[in-house]
């Protein structure tokens, strides 16, 4: 059988990566750019996003500064971007998310609202606009959303609301799988275990993180590039018959 590179099929194609100034999104943006994709890197506007894009290998990448809690702005922003280029849109890797850690005795309605906006509503509107544009493009495509293994295991410390939103990502994605499949578009979810990024460190001490990692089969946290390689596979021609899966990438922390 012919050997294929992990990122086969991305050359000259646009891949939108959200959370691109963060750990996993940032590593995925690099991996996609190394495979020849034109990366539209979406994150909160600012220096972190600009420098992440400046560091990408290759040409034509763009920084898309957008606050995803402004859910009304998502669809017009993506449509305007796509209208401004002749390059084909191929994929969305939606890694942006917001975790507000709070003990459940202290959770407020405002805590719910911001996490629902960023993690659920923005996922819906991003998937819808990218899905529609991919159907119009006529070459198929890829959508990859991010949940967490905690969608299945439940909250660890102070993440009840976040985990509920991550469960919603899994169930919502199943609808897109069925809707977009006839146009040759695959839709999948990645479920990371513990990965050493800024989000993992939100209100967790180093000692807590070390102990948690020690309790897993590989005795360590994942690195962002170990999630990026999975996203790259799902984006590529190699994953052409993979759709509707929630891929457990936890180093064996979650067993099912
Ligand atoms: N790190 C882990 O251990 C872990 C575990 C399970 C799931 N995940 C999931 O993996 C994905 C990537 O997380 P990460 O660990 O790289 O986190 P990260 O904190 O390094 O990156 C998240 C990015 O999302 C961006 N973001 C947050 N709110 C936004 C908004 N309103 N608008 C635009 N961008 C916004 C942040 O600016 C940040 O760059 C997330 O969906 C997360 O839920 C991570």
mmCIF file of C-alpha atoms and ligand atoms in Angstrom:
data_model
loop_
_atom_site.group_PDB
_atom_site.id
_atom_site.type_symbol
_atom_site.label_atom_id
_atom_site.label_comp_id
_atom_site.label_asym_id
_atom_site.label_seq_id
_atom_site.Cartn_x
_atom_site.Cartn_y
_atom_site.Cartn_z
ATOM 1 C CA UNK A 1 0.000 0.000 0.000
ATOM 2 C CA UNK A 2 1.174 3.506 -0.803
ATOM 3 C CA UNK A 3 2.640 5.372 2.186
ATOM 4 C CA UNK A 4 0.767 8.546 3.040
ATOM 5 C CA UNK A 5 1.886 11.431 5.174
ATOM 6 C CA UNK A 6 -0.217 12.158 8.252
ATOM 7 C CA UNK A 7 -1.505 15.459 6.888
ATOM 8 C CA UNK A 8 -2.124 14.192 3.335
ATOM 9 C CA UNK A 9 -4.578 16.283 1.300
ATOM 10 C CA UNK A 10 -4.293 19.628 3.082
ATOM 11 C CA UNK A 11 -1.994 21.388 0.590
ATOM 12 C CA UNK A 12 -3.454 24.782 -0.439
ATOM 13 C CA UNK A 13 -6.687 24.209 1.476
ATOM 14 C CA UNK A 14 -8.060 26.464 4.207
ATOM 15 C CA UNK A 15 -8.353 25.037 7.690
ATOM 16 C CA UNK A 16 -9.948 27.182 10.397
ATOM 17 C CA UNK A 17 -8.425 26.462 13.813
ATOM 18 C CA UNK A 18 -10.084 28.010 16.866
ATOM 19 C CA UNK A 19 -8.236 28.361 20.143
ATOM 20 C CA UNK A 20 -5.197 28.890 17.946
ATOM 21 C CA UNK A 21 -3.437 31.040 20.543
ATOM 22 C CA UNK A 22 -3.840 28.234 23.076
ATOM 23 C CA UNK A 23 -2.133 24.918 23.703
ATOM 24 C CA UNK A 24 -3.927 22.327 21.577
ATOM 25 C CA UNK A 25 -5.280 24.758 18.975
ATOM 26 C CA UNK A 26 -1.842 26.346 18.647
ATOM 27 C CA UNK A 27 -0.149 23.000 18.092
ATOM 28 C CA UNK A 28 -2.839 22.012 15.595
ATOM 29 C CA UNK A 29 -2.370 25.255 13.653
ATOM 30 C CA UNK A 30 1.354 24.488 13.371
ATOM 31 C CA UNK A 31 0.743 20.871 12.326
ATOM 32 C CA UNK A 32 -1.786 21.905 9.654
ATOM 33 C CA UNK A 33 0.521 24.639 8.336
ATOM 34 C CA UNK A 34 3.419 22.151 8.168
ATOM 35 C CA UNK A 35 1.191 19.969 5.990
ATOM 36 C CA UNK A 36 0.641 22.848 3.563
ATOM 37 C CA UNK A 37 -2.745 24.068 4.772
ATOM 38 C CA UNK A 38 -3.668 27.751 4.775
ATOM 39 C CA UNK A 39 -4.537 28.300 8.425
ATOM 40 C CA UNK A 40 -7.129 30.780 9.596
ATOM 41 C CA UNK A 41 -6.247 31.022 13.246
ATOM 42 C CA UNK A 42 -9.173 32.157 15.381
ATOM 43 C CA UNK A 43 -8.904 33.277 18.990
ATOM 44 C CA UNK A 44 -9.554 36.312 21.156
ATOM 45 C CA UNK A 45 -7.978 39.365 19.515
ATOM 46 C CA UNK A 46 -4.547 40.271 20.841
ATOM 47 C CA UNK A 47 -0.823 39.774 20.904
ATOM 48 C CA UNK A 48 -0.978 36.038 21.666
ATOM 49 C CA UNK A 49 -2.977 35.379 18.505
ATOM 50 C CA UNK A 50 -0.824 37.654 16.324
ATOM 51 C CA UNK A 51 2.411 36.006 17.426
ATOM 52 C CA UNK A 52 0.954 32.483 17.025
ATOM 53 C CA UNK A 53 0.090 33.281 13.413
ATOM 54 C CA UNK A 54 3.441 34.974 12.748
ATOM 55 C CA UNK A 55 5.194 31.762 13.844
ATOM 56 C CA UNK A 56 3.311 29.471 11.432
ATOM 57 C CA UNK A 57 5.361 27.982 8.597
ATOM 58 C CA UNK A 58 4.207 28.748 5.033
ATOM 59 C CA UNK A 59 2.231 31.552 3.453
ATOM 60 C CA UNK A 60 -1.259 33.011 3.483
ATOM 61 C CA UNK A 61 -2.276 32.350 7.075
ATOM 62 C CA UNK A 62 -4.608 34.797 8.800
ATOM 63 C CA UNK A 63 -5.274 35.868 12.350
ATOM 64 C CA UNK A 64 -9.020 35.975 12.990
ATOM 65 C CA UNK A 65 -9.550 37.893 16.221
ATOM 66 C CA UNK A 66 -13.049 37.067 17.405
ATOM 67 C CA UNK A 67 -14.666 36.667 20.802
ATOM 68 C CA UNK A 68 -16.783 33.531 20.413
ATOM 69 C CA UNK A 69 -19.076 34.636 23.232
ATOM 70 C CA UNK A 70 -20.381 37.149 20.670
ATOM 71 C CA UNK A 71 -22.336 34.364 19.045
ATOM 72 C CA UNK A 72 -24.211 36.650 16.605
ATOM 73 C CA UNK A 73 -20.891 37.695 15.055
ATOM 74 C CA UNK A 74 -19.657 34.215 14.168
ATOM 75 C CA UNK A 75 -21.554 33.422 10.984
ATOM 76 C CA UNK A 76 -21.082 36.795 9.241
ATOM 77 C CA UNK A 77 -17.379 36.843 10.151
ATOM 78 C CA UNK A 78 -16.719 33.409 8.659
ATOM 79 C CA UNK A 79 -18.841 34.124 5.569
ATOM 80 C CA UNK A 80 -16.955 37.396 4.934
ATOM 81 C CA UNK A 81 -13.612 35.629 5.215
ATOM 82 C CA UNK A 82 -14.570 32.877 2.802
ATOM 83 C CA UNK A 83 -15.943 35.439 0.336
ATOM 84 C CA UNK A 84 -12.556 37.189 0.346
ATOM 85 C CA UNK A 85 -10.551 34.286 -1.117
ATOM 86 C CA UNK A 86 -10.501 31.798 -3.990
ATOM 87 C CA UNK A 87 -8.741 29.128 -1.934
ATOM 88 C CA UNK A 88 -10.978 26.178 -1.012
ATOM 89 C CA UNK A 89 -12.281 25.862 2.527
ATOM 90 C CA UNK A 90 -11.598 22.326 3.781
ATOM 91 C CA UNK A 91 -11.864 22.106 7.536
ATOM 92 C CA UNK A 92 -12.642 23.386 10.997
ATOM 93 C CA UNK A 93 -10.766 22.332 14.119
ATOM 94 C CA UNK A 94 -12.744 23.887 16.938
ATOM 95 C CA UNK A 95 -10.461 23.778 19.983
ATOM 96 C CA UNK A 96 -11.470 27.034 21.706
ATOM 97 C CA UNK A 97 -13.358 26.623 24.955
ATOM 98 C CA UNK A 98 -13.827 28.334 28.276
ATOM 99 C CA UNK A 99 -13.516 26.734 31.716
ATOM 100 C CA UNK A 100 -14.591 28.670 34.802
ATOM 101 C CA UNK A 101 -13.731 26.446 37.729
ATOM 102 C CA UNK A 102 -16.035 26.906 40.749
ATOM 103 C CA UNK A 103 -17.313 24.671 43.469
ATOM 104 C CA UNK A 104 -20.877 23.722 42.627
ATOM 105 C CA UNK A 105 -22.153 25.432 45.795
ATOM 106 C CA UNK A 106 -20.995 28.752 44.319
ATOM 107 C CA UNK A 107 -21.972 28.445 40.660
ATOM 108 C CA UNK A 108 -24.101 31.357 39.387
ATOM 109 C CA UNK A 109 -26.321 31.872 36.384
ATOM 110 C CA UNK A 110 -23.625 34.106 34.904
ATOM 111 C CA UNK A 111 -21.148 31.214 35.180
ATOM 112 C CA UNK A 112 -23.566 29.076 33.208
ATOM 113 C CA UNK A 113 -24.206 31.736 30.579
ATOM 114 C CA UNK A 114 -20.598 32.396 29.586
ATOM 115 C CA UNK A 115 -19.678 28.702 29.365
ATOM 116 C CA UNK A 116 -22.846 27.859 27.451
ATOM 117 C CA UNK A 117 -22.181 30.733 25.030
ATOM 118 C CA UNK A 118 -18.554 29.868 24.312
ATOM 119 C CA UNK A 119 -18.715 26.086 24.527
ATOM 120 C CA UNK A 120 -22.167 25.214 23.176
ATOM 121 C CA UNK A 121 -23.674 28.086 21.200
ATOM 122 C CA UNK A 122 -20.443 29.039 19.476
ATOM 123 C CA UNK A 123 -19.881 25.384 18.561
ATOM 124 C CA UNK A 124 -23.321 25.258 16.971
ATOM 125 C CA UNK A 125 -22.935 28.451 14.936
ATOM 126 C CA UNK A 126 -19.357 27.663 13.853
ATOM 127 C CA UNK A 127 -20.316 24.149 12.778
ATOM 128 C CA UNK A 128 -23.379 25.437 10.961
ATOM 129 C CA UNK A 129 -21.639 28.142 8.982
ATOM 130 C CA UNK A 130 -18.606 26.005 8.136
ATOM 131 C CA UNK A 131 -20.864 23.048 7.297
ATOM 132 C CA UNK A 132 -23.000 25.157 4.951
ATOM 133 C CA UNK A 133 -19.913 26.656 3.283
ATOM 134 C CA UNK A 134 -18.369 23.211 2.830
ATOM 135 C CA UNK A 135 -21.580 21.956 1.215
ATOM 136 C CA UNK A 136 -21.497 24.980 -1.136
ATOM 137 C CA UNK A 137 -17.806 24.297 -1.873
ATOM 138 C CA UNK A 138 -18.660 20.824 -3.161
ATOM 139 C CA UNK A 139 -15.375 19.061 -2.311
ATOM 140 C CA UNK A 140 -16.358 17.574 1.031
ATOM 141 C CA UNK A 141 -14.491 18.557 4.160
ATOM 142 C CA UNK A 142 -13.763 17.975 7.791
ATOM 143 C CA UNK A 143 -15.118 19.272 11.093
ATOM 144 C CA UNK A 144 -13.427 18.369 14.371
ATOM 145 C CA UNK A 145 -14.882 19.488 17.692
ATOM 146 C CA UNK A 146 -13.355 19.118 21.147
ATOM 147 C CA UNK A 147 -14.997 17.631 24.192
ATOM 148 C CA UNK A 148 -13.177 16.237 27.259
ATOM 149 C CA UNK A 149 -13.076 12.715 28.677
ATOM 150 C CA UNK A 150 -14.958 14.325 31.569
ATOM 151 C CA UNK A 151 -18.092 14.442 29.378
ATOM 152 C CA UNK A 152 -18.242 10.738 30.217
ATOM 153 C CA UNK A 153 -16.576 10.543 33.642
ATOM 154 C CA UNK A 154 -18.179 13.671 35.170
ATOM 155 C CA UNK A 155 -16.598 16.697 36.784
ATOM 156 C CA UNK A 156 -13.363 16.487 38.746
ATOM 157 C CA UNK A 157 -12.923 19.735 40.694
ATOM 158 C CA UNK A 158 -15.285 22.629 40.143
ATOM 159 C CA UNK A 159 -16.035 21.888 36.504
ATOM 160 C CA UNK A 160 -19.679 20.772 36.646
ATOM 161 C CA UNK A 161 -20.868 23.428 34.200
ATOM 162 C CA UNK A 162 -17.937 23.064 31.802
ATOM 163 C CA UNK A 163 -18.407 19.292 31.722
ATOM 164 C CA UNK A 164 -22.107 19.672 30.959
ATOM 165 C CA UNK A 165 -21.221 21.893 27.999
ATOM 166 C CA UNK A 166 -18.723 19.291 26.801
ATOM 167 C CA UNK A 167 -21.456 16.634 26.902
ATOM 168 C CA UNK A 168 -23.527 18.904 24.697
ATOM 169 C CA UNK A 169 -20.677 19.095 22.168
ATOM 170 C CA UNK A 170 -20.759 15.301 21.790
ATOM 171 C CA UNK A 171 -24.510 15.042 21.310
ATOM 172 C CA UNK A 172 -24.694 18.098 19.037
ATOM 173 C CA UNK A 173 -21.929 16.745 16.823
ATOM 174 C CA UNK A 174 -23.921 13.585 16.113
ATOM 175 C CA UNK A 175 -26.587 15.670 14.387
ATOM 176 C CA UNK A 176 -23.995 17.345 12.167
ATOM 177 C CA UNK A 177 -22.530 13.942 11.260
ATOM 178 C CA UNK A 178 -25.859 12.876 9.780
ATOM 179 C CA UNK A 179 -26.678 16.206 8.191
ATOM 180 C CA UNK A 180 -23.331 16.834 6.479
ATOM 181 C CA UNK A 181 -22.322 13.262 5.601
ATOM 182 C CA UNK A 182 -24.163 13.190 2.247
ATOM 183 C CA UNK A 183 -21.920 16.064 1.077
ATOM 184 C CA UNK A 184 -18.763 14.065 1.880
ATOM 185 C CA UNK A 185 -18.088 15.983 5.084
ATOM 186 C CA UNK A 186 -16.853 14.037 8.099
ATOM 187 C CA UNK A 187 -17.531 15.328 11.599
ATOM 188 C CA UNK A 188 -15.732 13.997 14.656
ATOM 189 C CA UNK A 189 -14.967 14.864 18.256
ATOM 190 C CA UNK A 190 -11.676 14.568 20.123
ATOM 191 C CA UNK A 191 -11.904 13.852 23.860
ATOM 192 C CA UNK A 192 -8.605 14.760 25.517
ATOM 193 C CA UNK A 193 -7.599 13.530 28.926
ATOM 194 C CA UNK A 194 -5.182 15.690 30.897
ATOM 195 C CA UNK A 195 -3.036 17.803 28.595
ATOM 196 C CA UNK A 196 -0.514 20.299 29.877
ATOM 197 C CA UNK A 197 -1.963 23.644 28.733
ATOM 198 C CA UNK A 198 -3.156 26.872 30.315
ATOM 199 C CA UNK A 199 -6.658 25.436 30.682
ATOM 200 C CA UNK A 200 -5.403 22.417 32.607
ATOM 201 C CA UNK A 201 -3.697 24.801 35.020
ATOM 202 C CA UNK A 202 -6.818 26.881 35.773
ATOM 203 C CA UNK A 203 -6.965 26.837 39.585
ATOM 204 C CA UNK A 204 -5.125 23.490 39.815
ATOM 205 C CA UNK A 205 -1.908 23.347 41.826
ATOM 206 C CA UNK A 206 1.222 21.744 40.383
ATOM 207 C CA UNK A 207 0.986 19.103 43.104
ATOM 208 C CA UNK A 208 -2.606 18.236 42.170
ATOM 209 C CA UNK A 209 -1.712 17.960 38.506
ATOM 210 C CA UNK A 210 1.316 15.783 39.210
ATOM 211 C CA UNK A 211 -0.743 13.451 41.403
ATOM 212 C CA UNK A 212 -3.493 13.209 38.795
ATOM 213 C CA UNK A 213 -0.996 12.401 36.057
ATOM 214 C CA UNK A 214 0.659 9.778 38.259
ATOM 215 C CA UNK A 215 -2.686 7.993 38.516
ATOM 216 C CA UNK A 216 -2.902 7.357 34.764
ATOM 217 C CA UNK A 217 -1.460 4.349 32.901
ATOM 218 C CA UNK A 218 1.226 6.418 31.120
ATOM 219 C CA UNK A 219 2.011 8.281 34.361
ATOM 220 C CA UNK A 220 2.040 11.655 32.631
ATOM 221 C CA UNK A 221 -0.062 14.358 31.020
ATOM 222 C CA UNK A 222 -0.345 14.661 27.285
ATOM 223 C CA UNK A 223 1.469 17.332 25.273
ATOM 224 C CA UNK A 224 -0.474 19.640 22.946
ATOM 225 C CA UNK A 225 1.318 18.176 19.900
ATOM 226 C CA UNK A 226 0.012 14.716 20.869
ATOM 227 C CA UNK A 227 -3.517 16.052 20.398
ATOM 228 C CA UNK A 228 -2.571 18.026 17.280
ATOM 229 C CA UNK A 229 -1.389 14.864 15.515
ATOM 230 C CA UNK A 230 -4.802 13.292 16.073
ATOM 231 C CA UNK A 231 -6.570 16.393 14.746
ATOM 232 C CA UNK A 232 -4.227 16.358 11.734
ATOM 233 C CA UNK A 233 -5.103 12.730 11.019
ATOM 234 C CA UNK A 234 -8.827 13.499 11.185
ATOM 235 C CA UNK A 235 -8.324 16.485 8.857
ATOM 236 C CA UNK A 236 -6.433 14.433 6.317
ATOM 237 C CA UNK A 237 -7.343 12.107 3.451
ATOM 238 C CA UNK A 238 -6.229 9.250 5.705
ATOM 239 C CA UNK A 239 -9.384 9.645 7.802
ATOM 240 C CA UNK A 240 -11.815 9.734 4.850
ATOM 241 C CA UNK A 241 -14.087 7.033 6.345
ATOM 242 C CA UNK A 242 -13.938 8.195 9.951
ATOM 243 C CA UNK A 243 -17.063 10.124 10.914
ATOM 244 C CA UNK A 244 -19.178 10.336 14.043
ATOM 245 C CA UNK A 245 -16.503 9.118 16.415
ATOM 246 C CA UNK A 246 -15.629 10.595 19.797
ATOM 247 C CA UNK A 247 -11.966 9.774 19.958
ATOM 248 C CA UNK A 248 -10.572 9.144 23.429
ATOM 249 C CA UNK A 249 -7.037 10.639 23.520
ATOM 250 C CA UNK A 250 -6.194 10.312 27.178
ATOM 251 C CA UNK A 251 -3.127 8.099 27.402
ATOM 252 C CA UNK A 252 -5.340 5.363 28.836
ATOM 253 C CA UNK A 253 -6.798 7.518 31.617
ATOM 254 C CA UNK A 254 -10.309 6.733 30.371
ATOM 255 C CA UNK A 255 -10.952 3.079 29.591
ATOM 256 C CA UNK A 256 -14.131 1.942 27.853
HETATM 257 N N1 LIG B 1 -5.903 20.713 28.434
HETATM 258 C C1 LIG B 1 -6.660 19.706 28.842
HETATM 259 O O1 LIG B 1 -6.278 18.957 29.747
HETATM 260 C C2 LIG B 1 -7.993 19.439 28.202
HETATM 261 C C3 LIG B 1 -8.717 18.359 28.679
HETATM 262 C C4 LIG B 1 -9.949 18.075 28.116
HETATM 263 C C5 LIG B 1 -10.433 18.849 27.074
HETATM 264 N N2 LIG B 1 -9.710 19.912 26.610
HETATM 265 C C6 LIG B 1 -10.274 20.688 25.508
HETATM 266 O O2 LIG B 1 -9.281 20.881 24.516
HETATM 267 C C7 LIG B 1 -9.543 22.113 23.839
HETATM 268 C C8 LIG B 1 -8.275 22.958 23.805
HETATM 269 O O3 LIG B 1 -7.951 23.341 25.135
HETATM 270 P P1 LIG B 1 -6.479 23.740 25.602
HETATM 271 O O4 LIG B 1 -6.108 22.813 26.667
HETATM 272 O O5 LIG B 1 -5.613 23.908 24.416
HETATM 273 O O6 LIG B 1 -6.803 25.142 26.296
HETATM 274 P P2 LIG B 1 -6.078 26.562 26.205
HETATM 275 O O7 LIG B 1 -6.587 27.309 27.368
HETATM 276 O O8 LIG B 1 -4.611 26.395 26.043
HETATM 277 O O9 LIG B 1 -6.680 27.157 24.853
HETATM 278 C C9 LIG B 1 -8.031 27.530 24.745
HETATM 279 C C10 LIG B 1 -8.082 28.717 23.801
HETATM 280 O O10 LIG B 1 -9.464 29.086 23.630
HETATM 281 C C11 LIG B 1 -9.496 30.487 23.562
HETATM 282 N N3 LIG B 1 -10.794 31.037 23.923
HETATM 283 C C12 LIG B 1 -11.396 30.972 25.151
HETATM 284 N N4 LIG B 1 -12.509 31.702 25.142
HETATM 285 C C13 LIG B 1 -12.623 32.228 23.891
HETATM 286 C C14 LIG B 1 -13.557 33.095 23.289
HETATM 287 N N5 LIG B 1 -14.611 33.587 23.967
HETATM 288 N N6 LIG B 1 -13.370 33.448 21.996
HETATM 289 C C15 LIG B 1 -12.300 32.993 21.308
HETATM 290 N N7 LIG B 1 -11.377 32.180 21.832
HETATM 291 C C16 LIG B 1 -11.539 31.810 23.125
HETATM 292 C C17 LIG B 1 -8.441 30.946 24.571
HETATM 293 O O11 LIG B 1 -8.049 32.301 24.344
HETATM 294 C C18 LIG B 1 -7.343 29.945 24.360
HETATM 295 O O12 LIG B 1 -6.364 30.394 23.438
HETATM 296 C C19 LIG B 1 -10.698 22.786 24.594
HETATM 297 O O13 LIG B 1 -11.897 22.567 23.887
HETATM 298 C C20 LIG B 1 -10.716 22.068 25.921
HETATM 299 O O14 LIG B 1 -12.006 22.079 26.488
HETATM 300 C C21 LIG B 1 -8.491 20.216 27.159
#
